[in-house]
XYZ file of C-alpha atoms in Angstrom:
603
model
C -15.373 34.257 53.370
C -13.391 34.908 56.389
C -15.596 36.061 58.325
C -15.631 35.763 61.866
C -19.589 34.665 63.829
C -20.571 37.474 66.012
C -22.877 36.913 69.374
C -25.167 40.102 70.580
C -28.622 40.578 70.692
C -29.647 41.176 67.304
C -28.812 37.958 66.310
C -31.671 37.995 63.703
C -30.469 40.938 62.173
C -26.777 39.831 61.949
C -28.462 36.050 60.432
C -30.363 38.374 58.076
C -27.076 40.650 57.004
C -25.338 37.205 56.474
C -28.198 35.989 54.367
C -27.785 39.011 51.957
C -24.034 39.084 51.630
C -24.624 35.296 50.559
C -27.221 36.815 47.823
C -24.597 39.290 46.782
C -22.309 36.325 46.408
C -24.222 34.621 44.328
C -25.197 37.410 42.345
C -21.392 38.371 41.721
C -20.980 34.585 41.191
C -23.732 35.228 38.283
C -22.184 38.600 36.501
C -20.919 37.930 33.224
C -16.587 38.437 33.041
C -16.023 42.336 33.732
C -19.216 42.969 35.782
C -17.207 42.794 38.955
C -15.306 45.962 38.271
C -18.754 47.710 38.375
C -19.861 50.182 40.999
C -22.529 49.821 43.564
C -24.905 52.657 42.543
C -23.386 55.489 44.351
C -22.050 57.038 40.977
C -18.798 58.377 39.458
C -16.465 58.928 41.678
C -16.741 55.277 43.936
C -14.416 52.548 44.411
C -16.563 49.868 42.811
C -17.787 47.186 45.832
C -15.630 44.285 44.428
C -12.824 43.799 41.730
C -11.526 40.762 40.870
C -7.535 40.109 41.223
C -5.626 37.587 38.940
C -3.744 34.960 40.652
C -1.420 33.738 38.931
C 0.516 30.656 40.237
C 2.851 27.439 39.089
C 5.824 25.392 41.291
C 8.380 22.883 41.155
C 10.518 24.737 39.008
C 13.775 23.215 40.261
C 15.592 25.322 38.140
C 14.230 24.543 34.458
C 15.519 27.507 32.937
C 15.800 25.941 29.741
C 12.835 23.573 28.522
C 13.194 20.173 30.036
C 13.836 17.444 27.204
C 12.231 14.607 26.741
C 9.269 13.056 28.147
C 9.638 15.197 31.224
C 8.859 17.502 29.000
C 5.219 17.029 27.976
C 2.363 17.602 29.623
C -0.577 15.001 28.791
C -4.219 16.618 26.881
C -7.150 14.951 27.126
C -9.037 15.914 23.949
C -12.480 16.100 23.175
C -12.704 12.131 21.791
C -10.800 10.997 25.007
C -7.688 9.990 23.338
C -4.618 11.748 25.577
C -1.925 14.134 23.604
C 1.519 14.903 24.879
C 2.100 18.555 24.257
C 5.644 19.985 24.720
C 5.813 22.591 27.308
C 8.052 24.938 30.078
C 11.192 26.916 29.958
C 11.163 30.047 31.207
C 11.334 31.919 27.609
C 7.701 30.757 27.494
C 6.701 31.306 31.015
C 7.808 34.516 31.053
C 5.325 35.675 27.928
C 2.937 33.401 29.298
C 2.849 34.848 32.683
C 2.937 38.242 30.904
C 0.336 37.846 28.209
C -1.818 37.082 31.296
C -1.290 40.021 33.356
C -2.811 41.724 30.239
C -5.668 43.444 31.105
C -5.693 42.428 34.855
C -4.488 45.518 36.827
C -4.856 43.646 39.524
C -2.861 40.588 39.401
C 0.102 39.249 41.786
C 2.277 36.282 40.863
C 2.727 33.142 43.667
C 4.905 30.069 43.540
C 4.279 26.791 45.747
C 8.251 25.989 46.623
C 10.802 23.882 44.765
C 11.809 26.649 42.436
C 15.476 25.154 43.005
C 17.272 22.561 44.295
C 17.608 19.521 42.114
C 18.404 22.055 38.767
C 19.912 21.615 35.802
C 24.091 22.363 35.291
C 22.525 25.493 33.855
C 21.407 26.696 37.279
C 22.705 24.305 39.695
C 26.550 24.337 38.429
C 26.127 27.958 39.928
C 24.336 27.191 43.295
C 20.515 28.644 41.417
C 22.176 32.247 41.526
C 20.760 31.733 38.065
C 17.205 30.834 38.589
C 16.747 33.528 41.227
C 17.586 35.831 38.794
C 14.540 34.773 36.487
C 12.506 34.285 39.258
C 13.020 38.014 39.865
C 12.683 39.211 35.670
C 9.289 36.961 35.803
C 7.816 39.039 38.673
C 7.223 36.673 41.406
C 6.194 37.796 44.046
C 6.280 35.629 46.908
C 6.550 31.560 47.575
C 7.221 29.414 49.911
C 10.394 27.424 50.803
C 9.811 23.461 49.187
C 11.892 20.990 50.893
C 14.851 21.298 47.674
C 15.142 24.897 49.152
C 17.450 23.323 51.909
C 19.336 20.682 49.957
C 22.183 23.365 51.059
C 20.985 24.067 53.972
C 19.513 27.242 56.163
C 22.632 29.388 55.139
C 22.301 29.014 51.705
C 18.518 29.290 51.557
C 19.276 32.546 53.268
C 21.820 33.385 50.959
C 19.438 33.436 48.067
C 16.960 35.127 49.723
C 19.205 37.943 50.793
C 22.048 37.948 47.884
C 26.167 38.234 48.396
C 28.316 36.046 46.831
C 28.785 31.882 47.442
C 30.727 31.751 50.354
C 33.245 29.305 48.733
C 33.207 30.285 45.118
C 32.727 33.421 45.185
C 31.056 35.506 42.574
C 30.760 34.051 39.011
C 30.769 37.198 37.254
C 33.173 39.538 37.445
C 32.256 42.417 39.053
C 28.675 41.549 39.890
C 27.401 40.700 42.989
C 24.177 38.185 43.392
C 21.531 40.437 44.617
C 19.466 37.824 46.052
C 15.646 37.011 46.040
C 13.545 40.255 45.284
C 10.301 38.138 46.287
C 9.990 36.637 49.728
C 10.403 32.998 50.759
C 8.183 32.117 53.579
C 8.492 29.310 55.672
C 5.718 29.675 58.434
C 6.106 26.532 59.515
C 10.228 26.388 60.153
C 11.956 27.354 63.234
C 15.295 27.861 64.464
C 15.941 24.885 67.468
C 17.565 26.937 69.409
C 15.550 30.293 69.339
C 12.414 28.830 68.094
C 11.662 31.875 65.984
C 10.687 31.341 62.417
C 13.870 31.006 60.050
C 12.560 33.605 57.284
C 9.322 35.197 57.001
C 5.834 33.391 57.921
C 3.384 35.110 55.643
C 3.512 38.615 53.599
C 0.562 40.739 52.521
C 0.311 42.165 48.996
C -1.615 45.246 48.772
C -2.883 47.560 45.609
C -5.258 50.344 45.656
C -6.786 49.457 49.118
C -6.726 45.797 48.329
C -4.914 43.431 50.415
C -4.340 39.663 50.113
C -2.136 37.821 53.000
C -0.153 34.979 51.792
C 1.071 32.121 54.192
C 3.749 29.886 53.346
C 4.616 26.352 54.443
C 6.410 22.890 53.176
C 5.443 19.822 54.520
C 6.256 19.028 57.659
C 8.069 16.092 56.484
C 10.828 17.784 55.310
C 13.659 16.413 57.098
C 12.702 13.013 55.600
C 13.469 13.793 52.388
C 16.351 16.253 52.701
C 19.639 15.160 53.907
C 20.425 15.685 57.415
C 23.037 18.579 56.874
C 20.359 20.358 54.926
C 17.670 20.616 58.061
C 20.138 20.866 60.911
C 18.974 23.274 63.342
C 15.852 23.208 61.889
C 11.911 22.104 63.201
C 9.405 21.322 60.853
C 6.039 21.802 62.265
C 2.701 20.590 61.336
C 1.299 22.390 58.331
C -2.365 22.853 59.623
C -1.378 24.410 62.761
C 1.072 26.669 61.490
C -1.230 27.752 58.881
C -4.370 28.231 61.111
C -2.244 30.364 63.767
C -1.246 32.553 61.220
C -4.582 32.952 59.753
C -5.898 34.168 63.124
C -3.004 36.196 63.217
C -3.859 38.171 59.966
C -7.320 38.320 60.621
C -6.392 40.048 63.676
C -4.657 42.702 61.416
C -7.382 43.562 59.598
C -6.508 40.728 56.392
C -9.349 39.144 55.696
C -8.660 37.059 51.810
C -5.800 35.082 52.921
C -4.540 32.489 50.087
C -1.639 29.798 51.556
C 1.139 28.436 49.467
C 1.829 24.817 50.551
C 4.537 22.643 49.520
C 2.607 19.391 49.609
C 0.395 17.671 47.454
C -2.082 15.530 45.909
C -2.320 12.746 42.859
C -5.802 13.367 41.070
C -7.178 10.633 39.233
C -5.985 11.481 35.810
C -2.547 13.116 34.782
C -4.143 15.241 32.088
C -3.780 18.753 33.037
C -7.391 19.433 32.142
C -9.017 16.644 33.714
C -12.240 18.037 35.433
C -10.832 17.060 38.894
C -14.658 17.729 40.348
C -16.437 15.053 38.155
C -18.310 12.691 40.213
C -17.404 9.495 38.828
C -16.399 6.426 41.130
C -12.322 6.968 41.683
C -12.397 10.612 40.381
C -11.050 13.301 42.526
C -7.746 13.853 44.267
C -5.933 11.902 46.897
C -2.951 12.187 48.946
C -2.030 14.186 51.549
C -2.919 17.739 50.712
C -6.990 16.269 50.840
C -6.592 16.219 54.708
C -4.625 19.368 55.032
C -6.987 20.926 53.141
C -9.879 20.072 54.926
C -8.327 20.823 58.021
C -7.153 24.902 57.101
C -9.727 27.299 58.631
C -12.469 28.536 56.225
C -10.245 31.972 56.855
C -7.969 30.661 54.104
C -9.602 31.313 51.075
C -7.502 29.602 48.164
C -4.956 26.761 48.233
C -2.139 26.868 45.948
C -0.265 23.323 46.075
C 2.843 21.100 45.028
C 5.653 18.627 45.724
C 3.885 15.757 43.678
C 4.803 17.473 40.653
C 0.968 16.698 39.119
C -1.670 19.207 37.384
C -4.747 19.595 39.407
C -7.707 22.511 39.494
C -10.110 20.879 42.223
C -12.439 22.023 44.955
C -11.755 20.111 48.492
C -14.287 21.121 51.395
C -12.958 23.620 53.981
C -14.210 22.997 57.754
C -17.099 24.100 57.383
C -17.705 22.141 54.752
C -17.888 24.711 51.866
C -15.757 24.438 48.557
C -12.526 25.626 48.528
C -9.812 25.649 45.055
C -7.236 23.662 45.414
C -4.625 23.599 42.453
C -1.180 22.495 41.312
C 0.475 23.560 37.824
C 2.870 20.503 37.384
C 6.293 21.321 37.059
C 9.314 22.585 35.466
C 7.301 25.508 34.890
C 5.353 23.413 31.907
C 1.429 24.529 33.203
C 0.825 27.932 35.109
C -2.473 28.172 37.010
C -5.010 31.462 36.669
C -7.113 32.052 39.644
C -9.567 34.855 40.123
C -10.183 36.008 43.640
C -13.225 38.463 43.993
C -12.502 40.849 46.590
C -15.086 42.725 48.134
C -13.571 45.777 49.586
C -16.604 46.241 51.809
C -15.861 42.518 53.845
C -12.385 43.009 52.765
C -12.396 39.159 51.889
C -13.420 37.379 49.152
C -16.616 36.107 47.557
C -15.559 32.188 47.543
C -18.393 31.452 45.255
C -17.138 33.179 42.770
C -13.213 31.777 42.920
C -12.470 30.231 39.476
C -9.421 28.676 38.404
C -7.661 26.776 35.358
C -4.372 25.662 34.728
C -2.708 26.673 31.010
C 0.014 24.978 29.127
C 2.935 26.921 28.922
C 3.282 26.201 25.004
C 6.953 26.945 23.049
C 5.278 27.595 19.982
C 5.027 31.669 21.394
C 7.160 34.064 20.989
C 10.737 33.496 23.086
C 10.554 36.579 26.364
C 14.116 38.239 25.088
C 15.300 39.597 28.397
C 14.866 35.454 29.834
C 17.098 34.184 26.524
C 19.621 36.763 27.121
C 20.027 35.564 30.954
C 20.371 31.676 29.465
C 22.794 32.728 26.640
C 24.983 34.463 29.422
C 24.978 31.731 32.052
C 25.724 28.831 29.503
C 28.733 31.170 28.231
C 29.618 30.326 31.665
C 28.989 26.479 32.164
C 29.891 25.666 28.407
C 33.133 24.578 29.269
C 31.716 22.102 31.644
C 28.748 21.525 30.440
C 29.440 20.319 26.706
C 31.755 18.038 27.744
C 31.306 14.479 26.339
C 30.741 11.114 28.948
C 29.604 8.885 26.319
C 26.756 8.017 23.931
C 23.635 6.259 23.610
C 21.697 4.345 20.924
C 17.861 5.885 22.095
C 16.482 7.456 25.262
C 16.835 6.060 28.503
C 14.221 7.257 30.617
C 13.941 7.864 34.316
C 11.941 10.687 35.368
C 9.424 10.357 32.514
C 9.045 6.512 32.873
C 6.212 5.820 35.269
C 6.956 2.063 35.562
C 8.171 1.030 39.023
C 11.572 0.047 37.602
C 12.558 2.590 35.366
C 15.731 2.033 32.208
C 17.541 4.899 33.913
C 17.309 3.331 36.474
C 18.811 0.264 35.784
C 21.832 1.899 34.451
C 22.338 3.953 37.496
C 22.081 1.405 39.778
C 24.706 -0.899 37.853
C 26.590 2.493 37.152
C 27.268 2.466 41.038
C 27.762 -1.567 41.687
C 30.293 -1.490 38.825
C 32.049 1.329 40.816
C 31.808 0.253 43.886
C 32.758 -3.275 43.908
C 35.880 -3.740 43.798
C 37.225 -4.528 47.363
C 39.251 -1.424 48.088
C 36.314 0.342 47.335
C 33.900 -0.848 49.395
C 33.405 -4.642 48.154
C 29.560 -3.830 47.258
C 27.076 -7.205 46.092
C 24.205 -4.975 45.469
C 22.941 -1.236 45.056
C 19.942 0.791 45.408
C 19.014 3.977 43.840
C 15.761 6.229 45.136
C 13.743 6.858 42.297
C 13.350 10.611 43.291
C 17.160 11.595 42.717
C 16.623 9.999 38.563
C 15.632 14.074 37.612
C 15.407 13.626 34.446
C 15.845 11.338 30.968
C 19.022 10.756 29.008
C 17.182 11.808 25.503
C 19.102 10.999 22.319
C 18.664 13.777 20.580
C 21.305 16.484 20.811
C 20.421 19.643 23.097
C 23.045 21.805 21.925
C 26.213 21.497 19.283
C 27.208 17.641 20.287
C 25.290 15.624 17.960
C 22.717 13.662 18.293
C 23.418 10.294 20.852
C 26.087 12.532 22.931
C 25.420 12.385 26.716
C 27.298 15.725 27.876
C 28.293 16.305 31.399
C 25.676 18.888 31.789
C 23.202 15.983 30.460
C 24.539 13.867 33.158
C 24.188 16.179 35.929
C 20.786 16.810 35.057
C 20.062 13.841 35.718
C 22.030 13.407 39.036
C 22.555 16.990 39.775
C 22.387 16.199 43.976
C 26.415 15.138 43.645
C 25.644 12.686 46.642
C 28.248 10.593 48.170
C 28.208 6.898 47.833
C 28.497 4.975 51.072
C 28.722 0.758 50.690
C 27.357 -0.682 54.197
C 26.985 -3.948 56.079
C 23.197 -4.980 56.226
C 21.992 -8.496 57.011
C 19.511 -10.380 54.601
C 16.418 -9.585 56.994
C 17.128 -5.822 56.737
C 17.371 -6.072 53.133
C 13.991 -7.762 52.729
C 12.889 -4.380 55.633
C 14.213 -2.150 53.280
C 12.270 -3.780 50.096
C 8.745 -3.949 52.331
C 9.107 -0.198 53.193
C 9.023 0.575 49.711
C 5.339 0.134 50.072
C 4.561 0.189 53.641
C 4.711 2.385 56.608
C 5.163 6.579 55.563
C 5.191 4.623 51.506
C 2.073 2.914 51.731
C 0.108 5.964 50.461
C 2.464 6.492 48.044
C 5.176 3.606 47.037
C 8.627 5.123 46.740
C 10.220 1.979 44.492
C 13.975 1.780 44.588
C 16.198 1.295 41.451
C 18.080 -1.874 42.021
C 20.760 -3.235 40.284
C 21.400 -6.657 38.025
C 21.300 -9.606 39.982
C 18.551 -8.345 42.639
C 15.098 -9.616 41.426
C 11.827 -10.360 43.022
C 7.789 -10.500 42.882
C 6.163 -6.589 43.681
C 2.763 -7.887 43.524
C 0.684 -4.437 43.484
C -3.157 -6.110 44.383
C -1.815 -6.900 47.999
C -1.496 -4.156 50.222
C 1.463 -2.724 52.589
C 4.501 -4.559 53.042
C 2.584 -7.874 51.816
C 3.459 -6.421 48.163
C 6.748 -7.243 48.483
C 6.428 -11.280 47.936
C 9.483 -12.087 50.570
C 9.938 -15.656 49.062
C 10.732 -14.458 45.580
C 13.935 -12.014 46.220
C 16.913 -13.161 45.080
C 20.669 -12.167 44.493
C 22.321 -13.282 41.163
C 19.832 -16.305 41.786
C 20.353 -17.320 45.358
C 17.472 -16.529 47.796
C 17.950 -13.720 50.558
C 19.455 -15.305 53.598
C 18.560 -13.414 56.445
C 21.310 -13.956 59.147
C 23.880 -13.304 55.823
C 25.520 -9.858 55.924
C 25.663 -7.902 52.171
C 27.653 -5.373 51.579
C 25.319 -2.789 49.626
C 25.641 0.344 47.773
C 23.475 3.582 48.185
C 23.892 7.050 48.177
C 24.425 9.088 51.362
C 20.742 10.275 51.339
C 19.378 6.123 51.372
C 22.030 5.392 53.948
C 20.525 8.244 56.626
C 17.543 6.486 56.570
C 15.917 9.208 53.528
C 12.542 8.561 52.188
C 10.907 6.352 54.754
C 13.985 3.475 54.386
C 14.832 2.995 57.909
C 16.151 0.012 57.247
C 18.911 1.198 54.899
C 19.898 3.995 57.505
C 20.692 0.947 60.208
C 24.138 -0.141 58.082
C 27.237 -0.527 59.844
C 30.925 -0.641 58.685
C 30.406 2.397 56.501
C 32.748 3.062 53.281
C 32.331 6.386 51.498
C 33.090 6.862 47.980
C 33.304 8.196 44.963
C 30.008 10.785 44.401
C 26.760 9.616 42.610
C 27.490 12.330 38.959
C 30.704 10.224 39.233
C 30.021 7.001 38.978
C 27.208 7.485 36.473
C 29.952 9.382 33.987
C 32.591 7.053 34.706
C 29.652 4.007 33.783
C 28.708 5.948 30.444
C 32.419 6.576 29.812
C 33.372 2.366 30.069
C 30.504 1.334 28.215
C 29.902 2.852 25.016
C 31.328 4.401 22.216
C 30.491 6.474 19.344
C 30.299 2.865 17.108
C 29.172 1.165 19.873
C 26.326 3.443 22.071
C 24.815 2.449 25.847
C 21.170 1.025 24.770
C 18.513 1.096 26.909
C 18.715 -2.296 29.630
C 15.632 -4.193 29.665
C 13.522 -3.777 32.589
C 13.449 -7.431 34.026
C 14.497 -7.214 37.496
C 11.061 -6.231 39.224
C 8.089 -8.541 38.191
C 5.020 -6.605 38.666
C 1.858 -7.942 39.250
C -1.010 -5.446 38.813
């Protein structure tokens, strides 16, 4: 509860009062499903003292309208013998009827997204700036989320854009005669300000209200935003801490009269198993949740009353002490819209809050073996009408999947060929002279899967294949770095802001060395064992090396990388990769997946 202490003189009576809401809690918390809608002995006529309302919640979407293929495309069962099955799951046919089948039943029931629902998208959505995705967003009833850091990959003007509708201010409108309409839920971002004004850039927190009931939502991302985001993207912007930002606008809505406040967080956690029904409270030695969302949790005022979660892309249902050191749910539905989470909140309208002993929560599989929502397969069928003549373009062909974002090894196939894909490009002296390249393992979206997603046969990498996996369209830069910043750059793969959670670059052939994973911090990089096409690293030597723009600002805790000098720009990420597919394979003669021999990993 919410609940604020009181000092007069009846302290023992308020104490007792307390002590018998806490009964009715726990007898709520005791009702069998459907007792809450009861009323409290007054007879016909009377609101009954609590009713429970459905929250329903998933995030990360990034624009997987259609269902993601491949690996990225399973979600991992634990079943009842322990053995772990791969189920596939998402697109937003499914969600929808998911989401809907639901709602079934629950009059009251509001919808609530934790950020990332673009940004990062497939051709189908992002080859139309997520006009697309919006447009679901809006058929699938959301009602509010709050801004992830992809949401200003084009920065504050274009988040507003989508939030407010009109047409891209470059390419216009895509249909004829149609104008984008814009966001029908709100984005909040409680935690961004303007630099200038210091007012918040959209909307801190909303309250959604049936019948009497109200629940305040509060919206942040992390506050490390501009670390991941290209600096054009956050110009202008501050990103402030997420506890504070959260707590003042708790206060604030208790002052209003909302008591059952729920906040929408685009930060995370990793729990100790990736099935999404792993019982995240067993108490078993290294069970449980880490990462950062365990502080923030702990540190949001017991005002808050639910925590709905994401960025780490993982499926997690857990309970994570508030400051006063009672439970409070915690939960994350994955991504690509593969899991949805259903939360009840008991609301009692005499508190106006909600009976936290009786919060339950599970995540669900979004399963493709239900019937297809027909208003969400219209909206595909009409925007691929539109990208088909892009998007089923041919780059080349390959003998078996590649993976990348469904490889959990620190040195991923895809990545391998991306990293070549841009040495190949960029070495040749007039354009840029590169001796070595490094790819961040967060831009690799997705796999290259071999078999066909459309019309193009099986093997076919299409262009909209390709973008989806590089759909950012960076701009290469080749720098000047000595040998000792190269070795930096390697040890803040797993040290500094990466130590918690090692970010490990894709690097290209030639560059090999020791990661030796039982050491800790920058340690794990074994110094003495990198080498370039089998010379050691000399540090006083300048390399020229190949990133993308994001890796040469300094993005994703590589400082190092963002000190280069004697900058070349090039040719764009998408490019190189087609142009790499395009030289090196054929229909008789497809790209296999590289071995993965450049990082030796000692575990």
């Amino acid at each position: 509860m919410s609940a604020t202490p009181q000092k007069n003189r009846a302290t023992r009576r308020v104490l007792a009062a307390a002590a018998g809401l806490a009964t009715v809690g726990a007898l709520v918390a005791a009702m069998p499903a459907g007792a809450h809608d009861r009323g409290d002995g007054h007879g016909p006529g009377h609101k009954p003292r609590t009713v429970d309302v459905q929250l329903l919640s998933f995030n990360d979407l990034h624009g997987n309208l259609e269902p993601p293929a491949g690996s990225a495309g399973n979600v991992s069962e634990t079943q009842p013998d322990g053995t772990v099955k791969a189920i596939p799951a998402g697109g937003v046919e499914y969600l929808a009827t998911s989401l809907r089948t639901a709602r079934r039943g629950n009059p009251y029931s509001v919808t609530a997204a934790g950020g990332d629902m673009v940004g990062a998208s497939p051709l189908l959505s992002g080859l139309f700036h997520d006009e697309p995705t919006i447009e679901a967003l809006n058929g699938l009833d959301l009602d509010v989320t709050a801004v992830g850091n992809h949401e200003f990959d084009e920065g504050a003007a274009e988040l507003a854009r989508l939030q407010n509708g009109g047409c891209h201010p470059v390419e216009g409108c895509y249909e004829k005669g149609k104008k984008f309409k814009g966001a029908d839920f709100p984005y909040l971002a409680a935690n961004v300000t303007e630099e200038k004004t210091g007012r918040p850039l959209l909307k801190p927190y909303t309250v959604w209200k049936k019948n009497g009931v109200k629940i305040g939502f509060i919206g942040v991302t992390l506050e490390g935003t501009p670390d991941i985001v290209t600096a054009n993207g956050v110009k202008g912007l501050t990103f402030h801490d997420e506890v504070e930002t959260i707590n003042k606008y708790a206060r604030e809505l208790d002052r209003k009269g909302v008591k059952s406040i729920v906040a929408l967080i685009h930060e995370g956690g990793a729990p100790a198993s990736t099935s999404y029904n792993y019982d995240c409270d067993s108490p078993g030695a290294g069970d449980g949740i880490s990462g950062p969302i365990v502080d923030i949790a702990k540190g949001i005022t017991p005002k808050v009353d639910a925590l709905v979660t994401g960025h780490t892309h993982q499926a997690y249902v857990c309970t994570v002490p508030d400051p006063s050191g009672r439970p409070r749910m915690v939960t994350s539905a994955s991504s690509f819209g593969k899991l949805y989470t259903d939360t009840t909140l008991t609301y009692d309208r005499r508190t106006k809050d909600i009976v936290r002993t009786s919060v339950k929560s599970a995540n669900h599989v979004v399963t493709r073996d239900q019937a297809k929502a027909t208003d969400m397969t219209r909206l595909i069928d009409r925007w691929n009408k539109l990208a088909a003549p892009i998007a089923s373009k041919p780059q080349g062909w390959i003998s078996a999947d590649i993976n990348g974002r469904g490889s959990t090894a620190p040195e991923k196939p895809l990545g391998n060929v991306i990293a070549d894909a841009q040495l190949e490009g960029l070495a040749p002296a007039d354009k840029g002279g590169a001796e070595v390249a490094f790819m961040n393992p967060g831009g690799i979206r997705a796999d290259l899967v071999h078999k066909a997603s459309g019309s193009e046969g099986d093997g076919v990498v299409t262009y909209g294949e390709a973008f989806t996996v590089q759909p950012f369209t960076n701009m290469m830069n080749v720098v000047d770095l000595t040998g000792a910043q190269l070795v930096t750059a390697l040890q803040q793969q797993v040290s500094g802001s990466n130590e918690a959670g090692p970010k490990i670059l894709q690097v290209s052939e030639g560059l090999t060395y020791t990661l030796d994973l039982t050491k800790s911090g920058a340690d794990r990089v074994v110094a003495g064992t990198i080498k370039l096409n089998g010379e050691a690293i000399d540090p006083a030597r300048t390399y020229r090396v190949a990133m993308n723009e994001f890796l040469a600002g300094g993005g994703d805790g590589f400082a190092a990388l963002g000190e280069g000098t004697n900058k070349l720009v090039g040719a764009s990420d998408l490019d190189l990769f087609n142009a790499y597919l395009a030289a090196h394979s054929t229909a008789a003669a497809p790209l296999a997946p590289p071995a993965t021999d450049r990082i030796t990993v000692i575990q």
